[in-house]
PDB file of C-alpha atoms in Angstrom:
ATOM      1  CA  MET B1133      68.899  17.513 -62.937  1.00 77.00           C
ATOM      2  CA  LEU B1134      69.588  18.542 -59.174  1.00 82.00           C
ATOM      3  CA  PRO B1135      72.369  21.415 -58.545  1.00 89.00           C
ATOM      4  CA  THR B1136      75.445  20.464 -56.577  1.00 90.00           C
ATOM      5  CA  PHE B1137      75.572  21.151 -52.752  1.00 87.00           C
ATOM      6  CA  ALA B1138      78.661  23.710 -53.606  1.00 90.00           C
ATOM      7  CA  VAL B1139      76.240  25.267 -56.163  1.00 91.00           C
ATOM      8  CA  LEU B1140      73.517  25.842 -53.546  1.00 90.00           C
ATOM      9  CA  ARG B1141      75.671  26.836 -50.738  1.00 90.00           C
ATOM     10  CA  SER B1142      77.161  29.454 -52.923  1.00 92.00           C
ATOM     11  CA  PHE B1143      73.444  30.826 -53.661  1.00 92.00           C
ATOM     12  CA  GLU B1144      72.714  30.907 -50.200  1.00 91.00           C
ATOM     13  CA  ALA B1145      75.739  33.160 -49.254  1.00 92.00           C
ATOM     14  CA  ALA B1146      75.058  35.327 -52.137  1.00 92.00           C
ATOM     15  CA  ALA B1147      71.516  35.648 -51.197  1.00 92.00           C
ATOM     16  CA  LYS B1148      72.277  36.373 -47.308  1.00 91.00           C
ATOM     17  CA  HIS B1149      74.871  39.361 -48.336  1.00 92.00           C
ATOM     18  CA  GLN B1150      72.932  40.394 -51.425  1.00 91.00           C
ATOM     19  CA  SER B1151      76.670  40.287 -52.685  1.00 92.00           C
ATOM     20  CA  TYR B1152      78.732  38.202 -54.786  1.00 92.00           C
ATOM     21  CA  THR B1153      81.916  39.576 -53.216  1.00 92.00           C
ATOM     22  CA  ALA B1154      80.749  38.867 -49.544  1.00 92.00           C
ATOM     23  CA  ALA B1155      79.735  35.556 -50.475  1.00 91.00           C
ATOM     24  CA  ALA B1156      83.047  34.793 -52.238  1.00 92.00           C
ATOM     25  CA  GLU B1157      84.889  36.056 -49.090  1.00 93.00           C
ATOM     26  CA  GLU B1158      82.716  33.857 -46.658  1.00 92.00           C
ATOM     27  CA  LEU B1159      83.544  30.953 -48.838  1.00 92.00           C
ATOM     28  CA  ARG B1160      86.717  31.756 -49.558  1.00 92.00           C
ATOM     29  CA  ILE B1161      86.331  31.184 -53.512  1.00 93.00           C
ATOM     30  CA  SER B1162      86.830  33.833 -56.256  1.00 93.00           C
ATOM     31  CA  GLN B1163      83.814  35.986 -57.248  1.00 92.00           C
ATOM     32  CA  ALA B1164      83.796  34.775 -60.526  1.00 92.00           C
ATOM     33  CA  ALA B1165      82.945  31.140 -58.837  1.00 93.00           C
ATOM     34  CA  ILE B1166      79.966  32.661 -57.240  1.00 92.00           C
ATOM     35  CA  SER B1167      78.832  34.445 -60.287  1.00 93.00           C
ATOM     36  CA  ARG B1168      79.354  31.014 -62.281  1.00 93.00           C
ATOM     37  CA  GLN B1169      77.425  29.098 -59.759  1.00 92.00           C
ATOM     38  CA  VAL B1170      74.833  31.141 -59.606  1.00 92.00           C
ATOM     39  CA  ARG B1171      74.211  31.378 -63.311  1.00 93.00           C
ATOM     40  CA  GLU B1172      74.521  27.293 -63.154  1.00 93.00           C
ATOM     41  CA  LEU B1173      71.382  27.357 -60.586  1.00 92.00           C
ATOM     42  CA  GLU B1174      69.340  29.976 -62.647  1.00 91.00           C
ATOM     43  CA  GLY B1175      69.811  27.485 -65.735  1.00 92.00           C
ATOM     44  CA  ILE B1176      68.666  24.523 -63.756  1.00 92.00           C
ATOM     45  CA  ILE B1177      65.453  26.539 -62.201  1.00 90.00           C
ATOM     46  CA  GLY B1178      64.852  28.040 -65.136  1.00 91.00           C
ATOM     47  CA  ASN B1179      64.472  31.700 -63.353  1.00 90.00           C
ATOM     48  CA  GLN B1180      66.519  34.617 -62.771  1.00 94.00           C
ATOM     49  CA  LEU B1181      67.571  34.821 -59.298  1.00 93.00           C
ATOM     50  CA  PHE B1182      69.606  37.940 -59.025  1.00 92.00           C
ATOM     51  CA  ARG B1183      69.210  41.418 -60.734  1.00 92.00           C
ATOM     52  CA  LYS B1184      71.958  43.905 -60.806  1.00 90.00           C
ATOM     53  CA  GLU B1185      71.468  47.078 -58.671  1.00 87.00           C
ATOM     54  CA  GLY B1186      73.926  49.753 -58.920  1.00 82.00           C
ATOM     55  CA  ARG B1187      77.429  48.048 -58.199  1.00 80.00           C
ATOM     56  CA  GLY B1188      75.947  45.032 -56.587  1.00 83.00           C
ATOM     57  CA  VAL B1189      73.026  42.661 -57.121  1.00 91.00           C
ATOM     58  CA  VAL B1190      69.699  42.038 -55.129  1.00 93.00           C
ATOM     59  CA  LEU B1191      67.194  38.870 -55.291  1.00 93.00           C
ATOM     60  CA  THR B1192      64.369  38.856 -57.551  1.00 93.00           C
ATOM     61  CA  PRO B1193      61.194  37.717 -56.302  1.00 93.00           C
ATOM     62  CA  ALA B1194      61.675  34.446 -57.415  1.00 93.00           C
ATOM     63  CA  GLY B1195      65.167  34.477 -55.863  1.00 92.00           C
ATOM     64  CA  ARG B1196      63.594  35.589 -52.524  1.00 92.00           C
ATOM     65  CA  ALA B1197      61.173  32.831 -52.574  1.00 92.00           C
ATOM     66  CA  PHE B1198      63.909  30.148 -53.321  1.00 92.00           C
ATOM     67  CA  ALA B1199      66.272  31.756 -50.950  1.00 91.00           C
ATOM     68  CA  ASP B1200      63.524  31.310 -48.053  1.00 89.00           C
ATOM     69  CA  ASP B1201      62.863  27.789 -48.955  1.00 88.00           C
ATOM     70  CA  LEU B1202      66.541  26.601 -49.483  1.00 88.00           C
ATOM     71  CA  HIS B1203      67.447  27.906 -46.079  1.00 84.00           C
ATOM     72  CA  LYS B1204      64.806  26.104 -44.243  1.00 81.00           C
ATOM     73  CA  GLY B1205      66.110  22.799 -46.147  1.00 81.00           C
ATOM     74  CA  LEU B1206      69.866  23.580 -45.271  1.00 78.00           C
ATOM     75  CA  GLU B1207      68.706  23.952 -41.684  1.00 75.00           C
ATOM     76  CA  ARG B1208      66.911  20.685 -41.834  1.00 72.00           C
ATOM     77  CA  LEU B1209      70.106  18.740 -43.473  1.00 73.00           C
ATOM     78  CA  ARG B1210      72.484  20.399 -40.937  1.00 71.00           C
ATOM     79  CA  ALA B1211      70.368  19.292 -37.893  1.00 66.00           C
ATOM     80  CA  VAL B1212      70.051  15.807 -39.299  1.00 65.00           C
ATOM     81  CA  ILE B1213      73.656  15.806 -39.739  1.00 67.00           C
ATOM     82  CA  LEU B1214      74.151  17.077 -36.195  1.00 63.00           C
ATOM     83  CA  ASN B1215      71.671  14.537 -34.590  1.00 59.00           C
ATOM     84  CA  ALA B1216      73.442  11.647 -36.446  1.00 60.00           C
ATOM     85  CA  GLN B1217      76.683  12.629 -34.999  1.00 57.00           C
ATOM     86  CA  SER B1218      75.519  13.230 -31.583  1.00 56.00           C
ATOM     87  CA  ALA B1219      73.425  10.007 -31.592  1.00 53.00           C
ATOM     88  CA  GLY B1220      76.628   7.877 -32.692  1.00 53.00           C
ATOM     89  CA  ALA B1221      76.143   4.282 -32.024  1.00 47.00           C
ATOM     90  CA  ALA B1222      73.809   4.985 -29.064  1.00 50.00           C
ATOM     91  CA  GLY B1223      70.876   4.622 -31.735  1.00 59.00           C
ATOM     92  CA  GLN B1224      67.943   6.977 -32.951  1.00 82.00           C
ATOM     93  CA  THR B1225      67.209  10.636 -31.855  1.00 87.00           C
ATOM     94  CA  LEU B1226      63.558  11.574 -30.976  1.00 92.00           C
ATOM     95  CA  THR B1227      62.988  15.497 -31.436  1.00 93.00           C
ATOM     96  CA  ILE B1228      60.166  17.004 -29.176  1.00 95.00           C
ATOM     97  CA  ALA B1229      58.617  20.380 -29.167  1.00 95.00           C
ATOM     98  CA  VAL B1230      57.009  20.915 -25.800  1.00 94.00           C
ATOM     99  CA  LEU B1231      54.924  23.687 -24.266  1.00 90.00           C
ATOM    100  CA  PRO B1232      57.313  25.416 -21.904  1.00 88.00           C
ATOM    101  CA  THR B1233      55.434  25.137 -18.653  1.00 87.00           C
ATOM    102  CA  PHE B1234      54.336  21.870 -19.669  1.00 89.00           C
ATOM    103  CA  SER B1235      57.867  20.702 -19.973  1.00 91.00           C
ATOM    104  CA  SER B1236      59.259  21.774 -16.825  1.00 88.00           C
ATOM    105  CA  ARG B1237      56.321  21.123 -14.445  1.00 87.00           C
ATOM    106  CA  TRP B1238      54.889  17.606 -15.946  1.00 90.00           C
ATOM    107  CA  LEU B1239      57.014  16.205 -18.402  1.00 93.00           C
ATOM    108  CA  ALA B1240      60.492  16.145 -17.169  1.00 92.00           C
ATOM    109  CA  ARG B1241      59.815  14.288 -13.928  1.00 90.00           C
ATOM    110  CA  ARG B1242      58.107  11.758 -16.274  1.00 93.00           C
ATOM    111  CA  LEU B1243      60.844  11.252 -18.878  1.00 94.00           C
ATOM    112  CA  PRO B1244      62.915   8.583 -16.988  1.00 93.00           C
ATOM    113  CA  GLY B1245      59.910   6.217 -17.537  1.00 94.00           C
ATOM    114  CA  PHE B1246      59.969   6.750 -21.265  1.00 95.00           C
ATOM    115  CA  ARG B1247      64.068   6.115 -20.959  1.00 90.00           C
ATOM    116  CA  ALA B1248      63.197   2.727 -19.170  1.00 91.00           C
ATOM    117  CA  LEU B1249      61.497   1.883 -22.332  1.00 90.00           C
ATOM    118  CA  CYS B1250      63.552   3.062 -24.957  1.00 88.00           C
ATOM    119  CA  GLN B1251      67.204   3.274 -23.346  1.00 84.00           C
ATOM    120  CA  ASP B1252      69.276   3.988 -26.281  1.00 82.00           C
ATOM    121  CA  VAL B1253      67.440   7.116 -27.685  1.00 87.00           C
ATOM    122  CA  ARG B1254      68.562  10.522 -27.645  1.00 87.00           C
ATOM    123  CA  LEU B1255      66.111  13.136 -26.782  1.00 91.00           C
ATOM    124  CA  ILE B1256      65.981  16.735 -28.018  1.00 91.00           C
ATOM    125  CA  LEU B1257      63.421  18.834 -26.147  1.00 93.00           C
ATOM    126  CA  LYS B1258      62.304  22.325 -27.695  1.00 92.00           C
ATOM    127  CA  SER B1259      60.279  24.827 -25.869  1.00 90.00           C
ATOM    128  CA  ARG B1260      57.242  25.943 -28.598  1.00 89.00           C
ATOM    129  CA  SER B1261      54.029  27.238 -27.994  1.00 85.00           C
ATOM    130  CA  GLU B1262      52.385  27.908 -31.413  1.00 87.00           C
ATOM    131  CA  PRO B1263      52.135  25.576 -34.413  1.00 87.00           C
ATOM    132  CA  PHE B1264      55.108  25.426 -36.780  1.00 87.00           C
ATOM    133  CA  ASP B1265      56.228  23.253 -39.694  1.00 87.00           C
ATOM    134  CA  LEU B1266      57.361  19.935 -38.283  1.00 89.00           C
ATOM    135  CA  LEU B1267      59.079  18.579 -41.102  1.00 85.00           C
ATOM    136  CA  SER B1268      61.193  21.857 -41.754  1.00 80.00           C
ATOM    137  CA  GLU B1269      62.314  21.987 -38.408  1.00 84.00           C
ATOM    138  CA  GLY B1270      62.972  18.139 -37.831  1.00 85.00           C
ATOM    139  CA  VAL B1271      60.549  17.885 -34.889  1.00 91.00           C
ATOM    140  CA  ASP B1272      59.216  14.414 -34.132  1.00 94.00           C
ATOM    141  CA  VAL B1273      56.575  15.025 -31.929  1.00 96.00           C
ATOM    142  CA  ALA B1274      55.010  18.275 -30.703  1.00 96.00           C
ATOM    143  CA  ILE B1275      52.404  18.558 -27.688  1.00 95.00           C
ATOM    144  CA  HIS B1276      49.859  20.952 -28.389  1.00 92.00           C
ATOM    145  CA  PHE B1277      47.151  22.507 -26.551  1.00 90.00           C
ATOM    146  CA  GLY B1278      43.592  23.566 -28.236  1.00 87.00           C
ATOM    147  CA  ALA B1279      41.901  22.454 -31.222  1.00 88.00           C
ATOM    148  CA  PRO B1280      43.475  19.471 -33.636  1.00 90.00           C
ATOM    149  CA  ASP B1281      44.352  22.225 -36.168  1.00 88.00           C
ATOM    150  CA  TRP B1282      48.241  21.940 -36.833  1.00 91.00           C
ATOM    151  CA  ILE B1283      48.228  21.918 -40.491  1.00 88.00           C
ATOM    152  CA  GLY B1284      50.219  18.659 -41.739  1.00 88.00           C
ATOM    153  CA  GLY B1285      50.072  16.887 -38.506  1.00 91.00           C
ATOM    154  CA  SER B1286      48.297  13.954 -37.103  1.00 93.00           C
ATOM    155  CA  HIS B1287      46.835  14.499 -33.589  1.00 93.00           C
ATOM    156  CA  SER B1288      46.380  11.807 -30.869  1.00 92.00           C
ATOM    157  CA  GLU B1289      44.242  13.003 -27.839  1.00 91.00           C
ATOM    158  CA  LEU B1290      46.189  13.108 -24.652  1.00 90.00           C
ATOM    159  CA  CYS B1291      43.399  14.419 -22.000  1.00 85.00           C
ATOM    160  CA  PRO B1292      41.116  17.558 -21.729  1.00 85.00           C
ATOM    161  CA  GLU B1293      42.652  20.432 -19.408  1.00 84.00           C
ATOM    162  CA  ALA B1294      41.127  20.655 -16.127  1.00 84.00           C
ATOM    163  CA  LEU B1295      41.302  23.937 -14.352  1.00 87.00           C
ATOM    164  CA  VAL B1296      41.170  24.745 -10.936  1.00 88.00           C
ATOM    165  CA  ALA B1297      41.172  27.797  -8.552  1.00 91.00           C
ATOM    166  CA  VAL B1298      44.070  27.695  -5.729  1.00 93.00           C
ATOM    167  CA  ALA B1299      45.585  30.095  -3.294  1.00 94.00           C
ATOM    168  CA  SER B1300      48.085  29.797  -0.699  1.00 95.00           C
ATOM    169  CA  PRO B1301      47.184  28.423   2.739  1.00 94.00           C
ATOM    170  CA  THR B1302      48.676  31.187   4.164  1.00 94.00           C
ATOM    171  CA  LEU B1303      46.556  33.616   1.828  1.00 93.00           C
ATOM    172  CA  VAL B1304      43.466  31.659   2.726  1.00 90.00           C
ATOM    173  CA  GLU B1305      43.841  31.968   6.478  1.00 90.00           C
ATOM    174  CA  GLU B1306      44.894  35.510   6.594  1.00 90.00           C
ATOM    175  CA  ALA B1307      41.815  36.368   4.492  1.00 87.00           C
ATOM    176  CA  GLY B1308      39.575  34.271   6.366  1.00 86.00           C
ATOM    177  CA  ILE B1309      38.153  32.489   3.373  1.00 83.00           C
ATOM    178  CA  VAL B1310      35.672  29.677   4.524  1.00 81.00           C
ATOM    179  CA  ASP B1311      33.665  29.463   1.174  1.00 82.00           C
ATOM    180  CA  ALA B1312      34.469  29.620  -2.494  1.00 82.00           C
ATOM    181  CA  HIS B1313      32.414  32.695  -2.868  1.00 85.00           C
ATOM    182  CA  ASP B1314      35.006  34.457  -0.476  1.00 85.00           C
ATOM    183  CA  CYS B1315      37.410  34.371  -3.668  1.00 85.00           C
ATOM    184  CA  ARG B1316      36.026  37.865  -4.450  1.00 86.00           C
ATOM    185  CA  ASP B1317      37.888  39.162  -1.398  1.00 85.00           C
ATOM    186  CA  LEU B1318      41.096  37.851  -2.590  1.00 90.00           C
ATOM    187  CA  PRO B1319      43.609  39.676  -4.936  1.00 94.00           C
ATOM    188  CA  LEU B1320      43.525  37.723  -8.322  1.00 95.00           C
ATOM    189  CA  LEU B1321      46.236  36.621 -10.419  1.00 97.00           C
ATOM    190  CA  HIS B1322      45.715  36.540 -14.496  1.00 96.00           C
ATOM    191  CA  LEU B1323      47.282  34.731 -17.344  1.00 94.00           C
ATOM    192  CA  SER B1324      47.594  37.484 -20.080  1.00 92.00           C
ATOM    193  CA  SER B1325      46.569  34.723 -22.676  1.00 88.00           C
ATOM    194  CA  ARG B1326      43.429  33.588 -20.696  1.00 89.00           C
ATOM    195  CA  ARG B1327      42.006  37.130 -19.283  1.00 91.00           C
ATOM    196  CA  ASP B1328      38.514  35.269 -19.142  1.00 91.00           C
ATOM    197  CA  ALA B1329      39.305  32.647 -16.500  1.00 91.00           C
ATOM    198  CA  TRP B1330      38.424  34.577 -13.321  1.00 92.00           C
ATOM    199  CA  PRO B1331      35.186  36.248 -14.853  1.00 92.00           C
ATOM    200  CA  ALA B1332      34.042  32.531 -16.163  1.00 89.00           C
ATOM    201  CA  TYR B1333      34.508  31.509 -12.545  1.00 89.00           C
ATOM    202  CA  PHE B1334      32.897  34.329 -10.581  1.00 90.00           C
ATOM    203  CA  GLU B1335      29.848  33.663 -13.081  1.00 88.00           C
ATOM    204  CA  HIS B1336      29.803  29.831 -12.088  1.00 85.00           C
ATOM    205  CA  LEU B1337      29.809  31.087  -8.426  1.00 86.00           C
ATOM    206  CA  GLY B1338      26.849  33.605  -9.289  1.00 89.00           C
ATOM    207  CA  LEU B1339      29.230  36.740  -8.497  1.00 89.00           C
ATOM    208  CA  ASP B1340      29.554  39.472 -10.931  1.00 91.00           C
ATOM    209  CA  PRO B1341      32.151  38.674 -13.422  1.00 91.00           C
ATOM    210  CA  LYS B1342      32.930  42.468 -14.217  1.00 91.00           C
ATOM    211  CA  THR B1343      34.442  42.411 -10.615  1.00 90.00           C
ATOM    212  CA  ALA B1344      36.912  39.661 -11.727  1.00 93.00           C
ATOM    213  CA  TYR B1345      39.278  41.610 -13.731  1.00 91.00           C
ATOM    214  CA  LYS B1346      41.267  42.986 -10.915  1.00 90.00           C
ATOM    215  CA  GLY B1347      44.691  42.052 -10.112  1.00 92.00           C
ATOM    216  CA  ASP B1348      48.396  41.514 -11.683  1.00 95.00           C
ATOM    217  CA  VAL B1349      48.576  39.838 -15.456  1.00 96.00           C
ATOM    218  CA  PHE B1350      51.338  37.520 -16.142  1.00 95.00           C
ATOM    219  CA  ASP B1351      52.254  35.887 -19.612  1.00 90.00           C
ATOM    220  CA  GLN B1352      53.408  32.650 -18.279  1.00 89.00           C
ATOM    221  CA  PHE B1353      51.573  29.831 -16.137  1.00 91.00           C
ATOM    222  CA  SER B1354      55.189  28.996 -14.342  1.00 90.00           C
ATOM    223  CA  THR B1355      55.173  33.058 -12.675  1.00 93.00           C
ATOM    224  CA  VAL B1356      51.517  33.014 -11.912  1.00 95.00           C
ATOM    225  CA  ILE B1357      51.720  29.519 -10.019  1.00 95.00           C
ATOM    226  CA  SER B1358      55.039  31.089  -8.169  1.00 95.00           C
ATOM    227  CA  SER B1359      52.981  34.301  -7.269  1.00 96.00           C
ATOM    228  CA  ALA B1360      50.539  32.078  -5.949  1.00 96.00           C
ATOM    229  CA  ILE B1361      52.708  29.968  -3.949  1.00 96.00           C
ATOM    230  CA  ALA B1362      54.309  33.381  -2.528  1.00 96.00           C
ATOM    231  CA  GLY B1363      50.560  34.544  -1.382  1.00 95.00           C
ATOM    232  CA  ILE B1364      50.410  37.428  -3.511  1.00 95.00           C
ATOM    233  CA  GLY B1365      47.146  36.280  -4.685  1.00 95.00           C
ATOM    234  CA  ALA B1366      44.609  33.570  -5.989  1.00 95.00           C
ATOM    235  CA  ALA B1367      45.330  31.964  -9.499  1.00 95.00           C
ATOM    236  CA  ILE B1368      43.243  29.709 -11.921  1.00 93.00           C
ATOM    237  CA  VAL B1369      45.472  26.981 -13.327  1.00 92.00           C
ATOM    238  CA  PRO B1370      45.660  23.589 -14.991  1.00 90.00           C
ATOM    239  CA  THR B1371      45.728  21.119 -12.507  1.00 88.00           C
ATOM    240  CA  TYR B1372      48.752  19.089 -13.987  1.00 87.00           C
ATOM    241  CA  LEU B1373      50.776  21.998 -13.559  1.00 89.00           C
ATOM    242  CA  VAL B1374      50.348  22.146  -9.603  1.00 91.00           C
ATOM    243  CA  GLU B1375      50.129  18.124  -8.862  1.00 87.00           C
ATOM    244  CA  ALA B1376      53.257  18.587  -6.590  1.00 88.00           C
ATOM    245  CA  GLU B1377      51.700  21.798  -4.787  1.00 92.00           C
ATOM    246  CA  LEU B1378      48.278  20.511  -4.302  1.00 90.00           C
ATOM    247  CA  ALA B1379      49.865  17.071  -2.882  1.00 89.00           C
ATOM    248  CA  GLN B1380      52.277  19.219  -0.644  1.00 92.00           C
ATOM    249  CA  GLY B1381      49.509  21.510   0.492  1.00 92.00           C
ATOM    250  CA  THR B1382      51.371  24.664  -0.439  1.00 95.00           C
ATOM    251  CA  LEU B1383      48.541  25.638  -2.554  1.00 95.00           C
ATOM    252  CA  VAL B1384      44.834  24.412  -1.743  1.00 92.00           C
ATOM    253  CA  PRO B1385      42.001  24.440  -4.171  1.00 90.00           C
ATOM    254  CA  PHE B1386      38.669  26.241  -4.338  1.00 81.00           C
ATOM    255  CA  GLY B1387      36.201  23.568  -5.165  1.00 72.00           C
ATOM    256  CA  LYS B1388      36.948  20.578  -7.578  1.00 71.00           C
ATOM    257  CA  PRO B1389      38.456  21.056 -11.368  1.00 73.00           C
ATOM    258  CA  SER B1390      36.240  21.902 -14.214  1.00 76.00           C
ATOM    259  CA  VAL B1391      37.199  21.015 -17.780  1.00 72.00           C
ATOM    260  CA  GLY B1392      38.124  23.373 -20.189  1.00 71.00           C
ATOM    261  CA  ASN B1393      37.498  23.932 -23.679  1.00 73.00           C
ATOM    262  CA  GLY B1394      40.829  22.578 -24.836  1.00 81.00           C
ATOM    263  CA  MET B1395      42.629  19.459 -25.364  1.00 87.00           C
ATOM    264  CA  TYR B1396      45.884  18.340 -25.294  1.00 91.00           C
ATOM    265  CA  TYR B1397      47.354  16.446 -28.098  1.00 94.00           C
ATOM    266  CA  ALA B1398      50.479  14.623 -29.311  1.00 95.00           C
ATOM    267  CA  VAL B1399      51.118  15.625 -32.803  1.00 95.00           C
ATOM    268  CA  THR B1400      53.361  14.113 -35.542  1.00 95.00           C
ATOM    269  CA  PRO B1401      54.099  14.944 -39.358  1.00 92.00           C
ATOM    270  CA  SER B1402      51.086  13.185 -41.331  1.00 89.00           C
ATOM    271  CA  SER B1403      53.264  11.969 -44.117  1.00 83.00           C
ATOM    272  CA  VAL B1404      56.027  10.366 -41.657  1.00 85.00           C
ATOM    273  CA  ALA B1405      55.646   6.745 -40.432  1.00 88.00           C
ATOM    274  CA  ASN B1406      57.943   7.025 -37.440  1.00 91.00           C
ATOM    275  CA  PRO B1407      57.597   3.856 -34.635  1.00 92.00           C
ATOM    276  CA  LEU B1408      59.693   5.537 -32.263  1.00 93.00           C
ATOM    277  CA  ALA B1409      57.619   8.797 -32.325  1.00 94.00           C
ATOM    278  CA  GLN B1410      54.572   6.512 -32.217  1.00 94.00           C
ATOM    279  CA  SER B1411      55.988   4.870 -29.057  1.00 95.00           C
ATOM    280  CA  PHE B1412      56.476   8.492 -27.455  1.00 96.00           C
ATOM    281  CA  CYS B1413      53.075   9.255 -27.998  1.00 95.00           C
ATOM    282  CA  ASP B1414      51.627   5.959 -26.814  1.00 95.00           C
ATOM    283  CA  TRP B1415      53.868   6.259 -23.618  1.00 96.00           C
ATOM    284  CA  ILE B1416      52.606  10.044 -23.092  1.00 95.00           C
ATOM    285  CA  ALA B1417      48.982   9.284 -23.483  1.00 93.00           C
ATOM    286  CA  ARG B1418      49.596   6.525 -20.801  1.00 92.00           C
ATOM    287  CA  GLU B1419      50.997   9.133 -18.337  1.00 92.00           C
ATOM    288  CA  ALA B1420      48.349  11.520 -19.031  1.00 89.00           C
ATOM    289  CA  ARG B1421      45.473   9.369 -18.295  1.00 85.00           C
ATOM    290  CA  ARG B1422      47.349   8.443 -14.915  1.00 83.00           C
ATOM    291  CA  SER B1423      48.094  12.032 -14.030  1.00 77.00           C
ATOM    292  CA  ALA B1424      46.135  14.549 -12.356  1.00 51.00           C
ATOM    293  CA  MET B1425      44.670  16.195 -15.709  1.00 50.00           C
ATOM    294  CA  THR B1426      42.142  13.391 -15.361  1.00 47.00           C
ATOM    295  CA  ARG B1427      41.754  12.905 -11.719  1.00 52.00           C
ATOM    296  CA  HIS B1428      39.694  15.033  -9.102  1.00 50.00           C
ATOM    297  CA  VAL B1429      41.668  17.228  -6.719  1.00 49.00           C
ATOM    298  CA  THR B1430      40.305  16.889  -3.035  1.00 50.00           C
ATOM    299  CA  ALA B1431      38.046  20.184  -2.500  1.00 53.00           C
ATOM    300  CA  SER B1432      38.955  22.749   0.334  1.00 59.00           C
ATOM    301  CA  PHE B1433      35.881  24.742  -0.458  1.00 61.00           C
ATOM    302  CA  ASP B1434      32.876  23.634  -2.452  1.00 58.00           C
ATOM    303  CA  ASN B1435      31.801  25.473  -5.201  1.00 56.00           C
TER     304      ASN B1435
END
């Protein structure tokens, strides 16, 4: 036997407020109705969900666990309904979770190509940096960087990450850079999650890696890139993030890109067959192969 939506809604409100009275006020029904529906739910589940404490109620451990799961389920249901309403006669909705800088600097400019293939699809893009439960959050595809370690996800390889050291031509000229080794004389820009990037590059050049920790530290690639363009310092970035800047000459590379340790993946829920999501994965894999993620960049300085 499954509880009605009204019973679940009453429990959700009571769990949120830890109060039958507040739940009744929110739902505009009587406190007795809330109490009755909670008892009905406890009978169906076979566990006590609340216990009395003073003049109020608190969730039991079983109640807390159920409340957490129910909240996720109801949020998923609300998202499904909203997607259906907003899609209307247009067709399907595809929800994509994307790494923030990947979305703004690489994916956005290519989405018209996917729209040309699937014209009646409504796209919902969410910025996410860490793995999460795809099903509970209603996400059809996620773009992931690292290892194929997403629990409950099926991984499709897109491409390895190619890293390149870059600086603004103004900074290069002012510093008199003529060789890649001269980067030791430049101010360095670091990403907080990749503090070993410059030391590894220095070691590759035969320079002392201990001297490569100097410089400013940022928590987003977008800020690192903007600072490099402004001439504040040199940066090590994935080539796909600076395609336009390398083509326009607003950033110049030190040597050719080197392949990093991670891989980019398109991830879909392993238990769901979604032809539209598969079409997107196939399309983005083709775009990745064409992009600067897998192409050499003309070097300004040899390594």
